[in-house]
Short mmCIF file of C-alpha atoms in Angstrom, two decimals:
data_model
loop_
_atom_site.label_atom_id
_atom_site.label_comp_id
_atom_site.label_asym_id
_atom_site.label_seq_id
_atom_site.Cartn_x
_atom_site.Cartn_y
_atom_site.Cartn_z
CA MET A 1 -64.86 -13.12 0.08
CA ALA A 2 -62.82 -12.23 -3.03
CA LEU A 3 -61.45 -9.17 -1.24
CA ASP A 4 -60.33 -11.29 1.73
CA SER A 5 -58.39 -13.78 -0.46
CA GLY A 6 -56.71 -10.85 -2.26
CA ARG A 7 -55.42 -9.54 1.06
CA ARG A 8 -54.07 -12.99 1.94
CA ARG A 9 -52.29 -13.24 -1.42
CA SER A 10 -50.68 -9.82 -0.93
CA ARG A 11 -49.29 -10.91 2.46
CA TRP A 12 -47.49 -13.96 1.03
CA PRO A 13 -44.49 -12.10 -0.44
CA TRP A 14 -43.94 -10.33 2.88
CA ALA A 15 -44.20 -13.57 4.84
CA VAL A 16 -41.72 -15.28 2.49
CA LEU A 17 -39.35 -12.30 2.74
CA LEU A 18 -39.56 -12.31 6.55
CA LEU A 19 -38.97 -16.07 6.66
CA GLY A 20 -35.97 -15.65 4.35
CA ILE A 21 -34.49 -12.94 6.58
CA VAL A 22 -34.94 -15.06 9.71
CA LEU A 23 -33.45 -18.17 8.06
CA GLY A 24 -30.58 -16.10 6.63
CA ALA A 25 -29.78 -14.61 10.05
CA LEU A 26 -29.84 -18.07 11.66
CA GLY A 27 -27.63 -19.42 8.88
CA LEU A 28 -25.08 -16.62 9.35
CA ALA A 29 -25.03 -17.09 13.11
CA GLY A 30 -24.65 -20.85 12.71
CA SER A 31 -21.86 -20.52 10.14
CA SER A 32 -20.02 -18.08 12.39
CA VAL A 33 -20.18 -20.57 15.27
CA ALA A 34 -19.02 -23.36 12.95
CA LEU A 35 -16.12 -21.23 11.65
CA ASP A 36 -15.07 -20.37 15.19
CA ARG A 37 -15.01 -24.09 15.98
CA VAL A 38 -12.88 -25.12 12.99
CA GLU A 39 -10.45 -22.24 13.57
CA THR A 40 -9.28 -23.56 16.95
CA GLN A 41 -5.72 -24.76 17.33
CA ALA A 42 -6.97 -28.19 18.42
CA PHE A 43 -9.01 -28.60 15.23
CA CYS A 44 -6.27 -27.28 12.92
CA THR A 45 -3.65 -29.64 14.31
CA SER A 46 -5.92 -32.69 14.62
CA CYS A 47 -4.92 -33.88 11.14
CA HIS A 48 -1.80 -36.04 10.93
CA THR A 49 -0.46 -33.93 8.04
CA MET A 50 -0.44 -30.79 10.19
CA GLN A 51 1.96 -32.21 12.79
CA THR A 52 5.06 -31.01 10.92
CA PRO A 53 4.01 -27.33 10.65
CA ALA A 54 2.54 -27.41 14.18
CA ALA A 55 5.89 -28.58 15.59
CA GLU A 56 7.78 -25.88 13.66
CA MET A 57 5.42 -23.20 14.89
CA LYS A 58 6.23 -24.00 18.53
CA PHE A 59 9.84 -22.89 17.97
CA SER A 60 8.97 -19.67 16.10
CA LEU A 61 8.73 -16.18 17.54
CA HIS A 62 5.03 -16.25 16.77
CA HIS A 63 4.60 -18.89 19.49
CA ALA A 64 7.53 -18.60 21.91
CA ASN A 65 8.38 -14.96 22.60
CA ARG A 66 9.05 -12.49 25.40
CA SER A 67 5.50 -11.07 25.31
CA GLY A 68 3.88 -14.46 25.90
CA VAL A 69 1.40 -13.96 23.05
CA ALA A 70 1.19 -17.13 20.97
CA ALA A 71 -0.38 -16.96 17.52
CA GLN A 72 -2.69 -19.79 16.51
CA CYS A 73 -2.95 -21.34 13.01
CA ALA A 74 -6.05 -19.32 12.11
CA ASP A 75 -4.40 -16.04 13.16
CA CYS A 76 -2.02 -16.34 10.22
CA HIS A 77 -3.99 -18.48 7.76
CA VAL A 78 -7.56 -17.12 7.96
CA PRO A 79 -8.23 -13.52 6.89
CA PRO A 80 -10.63 -11.26 8.78
CA GLY A 81 -14.19 -10.75 7.50
CA THR A 82 -16.99 -13.30 7.13
CA VAL A 83 -16.86 -13.65 3.33
CA ALA A 84 -13.04 -13.91 3.33
CA ARG A 85 -13.18 -16.48 6.15
CA VAL A 86 -15.70 -18.66 4.33
CA TRP A 87 -13.76 -18.44 1.06
CA ARG A 88 -10.50 -19.36 2.85
CA HIS A 89 -12.12 -22.45 4.37
CA LEU A 90 -13.36 -23.51 0.95
CA GLN A 91 -9.81 -23.14 -0.38
CA ALA A 92 -8.42 -25.08 2.58
CA SER A 93 -10.61 -28.08 1.78
CA ARG A 94 -7.72 -29.25 -0.43
CA GLU A 95 -5.86 -29.97 2.81
CA LEU A 96 -8.55 -32.49 3.77
CA TRP A 97 -8.09 -34.12 0.36
CA HIS A 98 -4.33 -34.40 0.97
CA GLU A 99 -4.97 -35.75 4.48
CA TRP A 100 -7.30 -38.42 3.08
CA ARG A 101 -4.88 -39.37 0.27
CA GLY A 102 -1.81 -39.29 2.53
CA THR A 103 0.02 -36.95 0.13
CA ILE A 104 2.06 -35.29 2.91
CA ALA A 105 1.70 -37.99 5.57
CA THR A 106 5.39 -38.19 6.49
CA PRO A 107 7.95 -35.44 7.18
CA GLU A 108 9.78 -36.51 4.00
CA MET A 109 6.62 -36.22 1.88
CA TYR A 110 5.84 -32.88 3.51
CA GLU A 111 9.32 -31.63 2.59
CA MET A 112 8.75 -32.60 -1.05
CA GLN A 113 5.62 -30.39 -1.13
CA ARG A 114 6.90 -27.56 1.09
CA LEU A 115 7.95 -25.16 -1.69
CA GLU A 116 4.66 -25.49 -3.57
CA MET A 117 2.60 -25.05 -0.39
CA ALA A 118 4.71 -22.07 0.75
CA GLN A 119 4.49 -20.34 -2.62
CA ARG A 120 0.71 -20.80 -2.68
CA GLU A 121 0.41 -19.27 0.81
CA TRP A 122 2.83 -16.43 0.03
CA ALA A 123 0.84 -15.57 -3.11
CA ARG A 124 -2.41 -15.59 -1.13
CA LEU A 125 -0.96 -13.27 1.54
CA GLU A 126 0.54 -11.00 -1.12
CA ALA A 127 -2.82 -10.77 -2.89
CA ASN A 128 -4.74 -9.75 0.25
CA GLY A 129 -2.07 -7.34 1.51
CA SER A 130 -1.20 -9.66 4.41
CA ALA A 131 -4.59 -8.94 6.01
CA GLU A 132 -4.02 -11.62 8.66
CA CYS A 133 -0.72 -10.04 9.74
CA ARG A 134 -2.27 -6.59 9.99
CA VAL A 135 -4.84 -7.73 12.55
CA CYS A 136 -1.98 -7.73 15.10
CA HIS A 137 0.71 -5.67 13.34
CA SER A 138 0.25 -2.25 11.79
CA PHE A 139 2.75 0.26 10.48
CA GLU A 140 1.00 3.02 12.43
CA ALA A 141 1.43 1.23 15.77
CA MET A 142 5.12 0.45 15.31
CA ALA A 143 7.20 2.31 17.90
CA PRO A 144 10.53 3.54 16.54
CA ASP A 145 12.14 3.54 19.99
CA VAL A 146 11.77 -0.25 20.45
CA GLN A 147 12.92 -1.24 16.94
CA LYS A 148 16.40 -1.24 15.54
CA LYS A 149 16.90 1.86 13.39
CA SER A 150 17.47 -0.24 10.28
CA ALA A 151 14.27 -2.25 10.88
CA TYR A 152 12.21 0.88 11.46
CA ALA A 153 13.63 2.45 8.27
CA ARG A 154 12.71 -0.70 6.29
CA HIS A 155 9.19 -0.67 7.74
CA GLN A 156 8.78 3.00 6.83
CA ARG A 157 9.98 2.30 3.29
CA ALA A 158 7.66 -0.74 3.01
CA GLN A 159 4.71 1.37 4.13
CA ALA A 160 5.54 4.10 1.60
CA GLU A 161 5.83 1.51 -1.17
CA GLY A 162 2.61 -0.27 -0.14
CA LYS A 163 4.42 -3.55 0.44
CA SER A 164 2.74 -6.56 1.98
CA CYS A 165 4.23 -8.03 5.19
CA ILE A 166 4.96 -11.34 3.46
CA ALA A 167 7.19 -9.59 0.92
CA CYS A 168 9.91 -9.42 3.61
CA HIS A 169 8.78 -11.82 6.34
CA LYS A 170 8.77 -15.27 4.75
CA GLY A 171 9.69 -18.04 7.16
CA VAL A 172 8.59 -16.29 10.37
CA ALA A 173 6.52 -19.23 11.60
CA HIS A 174 7.60 -22.20 9.48
CA GLU A 175 10.86 -23.36 7.96
CA LEU A 176 11.69 -22.00 4.54
CA PRO A 177 11.75 -24.51 1.68
CA ARG A 178 15.29 -25.68 0.97
CA GLU A 179 14.86 -24.96 -2.76
CA TRP A 180 13.70 -21.38 -2.23
CA VAL A 181 16.19 -18.58 -2.76
CA ASP A 182 15.40 -15.05 -1.62
CA PRO A 183 15.69 -12.91 -4.78
CA ASP A 184 16.96 -9.94 -2.70
CA GLU A 185 19.72 -12.03 -1.08
CA GLU A 186 20.59 -13.60 -4.43
CA ALA A 187 20.92 -10.15 -6.05
CA SER A 188 23.03 -8.78 -3.18
CA SER A 189 25.42 -11.75 -3.31
CA ARG A 190 26.16 -11.30 -7.04
CA PRO A 191 28.87 -8.94 -8.28
CA ALA A 192 27.57 -5.37 -8.68
CA ASP A 193 27.72 -5.37 -12.48
CA THR A 194 25.70 -8.62 -12.88
CA ALA A 195 23.22 -7.68 -10.14
CA ALA A 196 22.48 -4.39 -11.92
CA ALA A 197 22.23 -6.08 -15.31
CA GLY A 198 19.98 -8.90 -14.03
#
């Protein structure tokens, strides 16, 4: 009898481990389905505060272009990889807070926050090497014969320097903040002696 209860006790850790694995797998599958659901264009633009950026996107080359491929919100704002996706959604919960408070409820209020929101997104894309952009765009796949020579040269230089896409491509899907000044343009518009000194 004592031997039989010892065997049962030794099976408990394995049963708990197996149950944990099954529950973990179900949780991952369920969270993946949930993430897929909240990353749809319909979900992203269902909030009133997202109407301004959604309208801008429709006039950008990432939506209306000769190839007919239209990027969705999540294509540019959610990085690849399960952990990165989950973390990005946790970060984006601040948008629900702003929706609830009405912080950016009107186009005028949105404009007042545009620079701060843009800088936060630019910093995020800079930090992850523009991982979202690279899902569709890669230096290796760029064909020199269909790009302008100057653009191809800049892409080659950016690749050699390890630059992130967002370093050069701010404002490709949404309007740039009025207060933002491109440091490269600002430097090139100054006289040569002050640009070199600055």
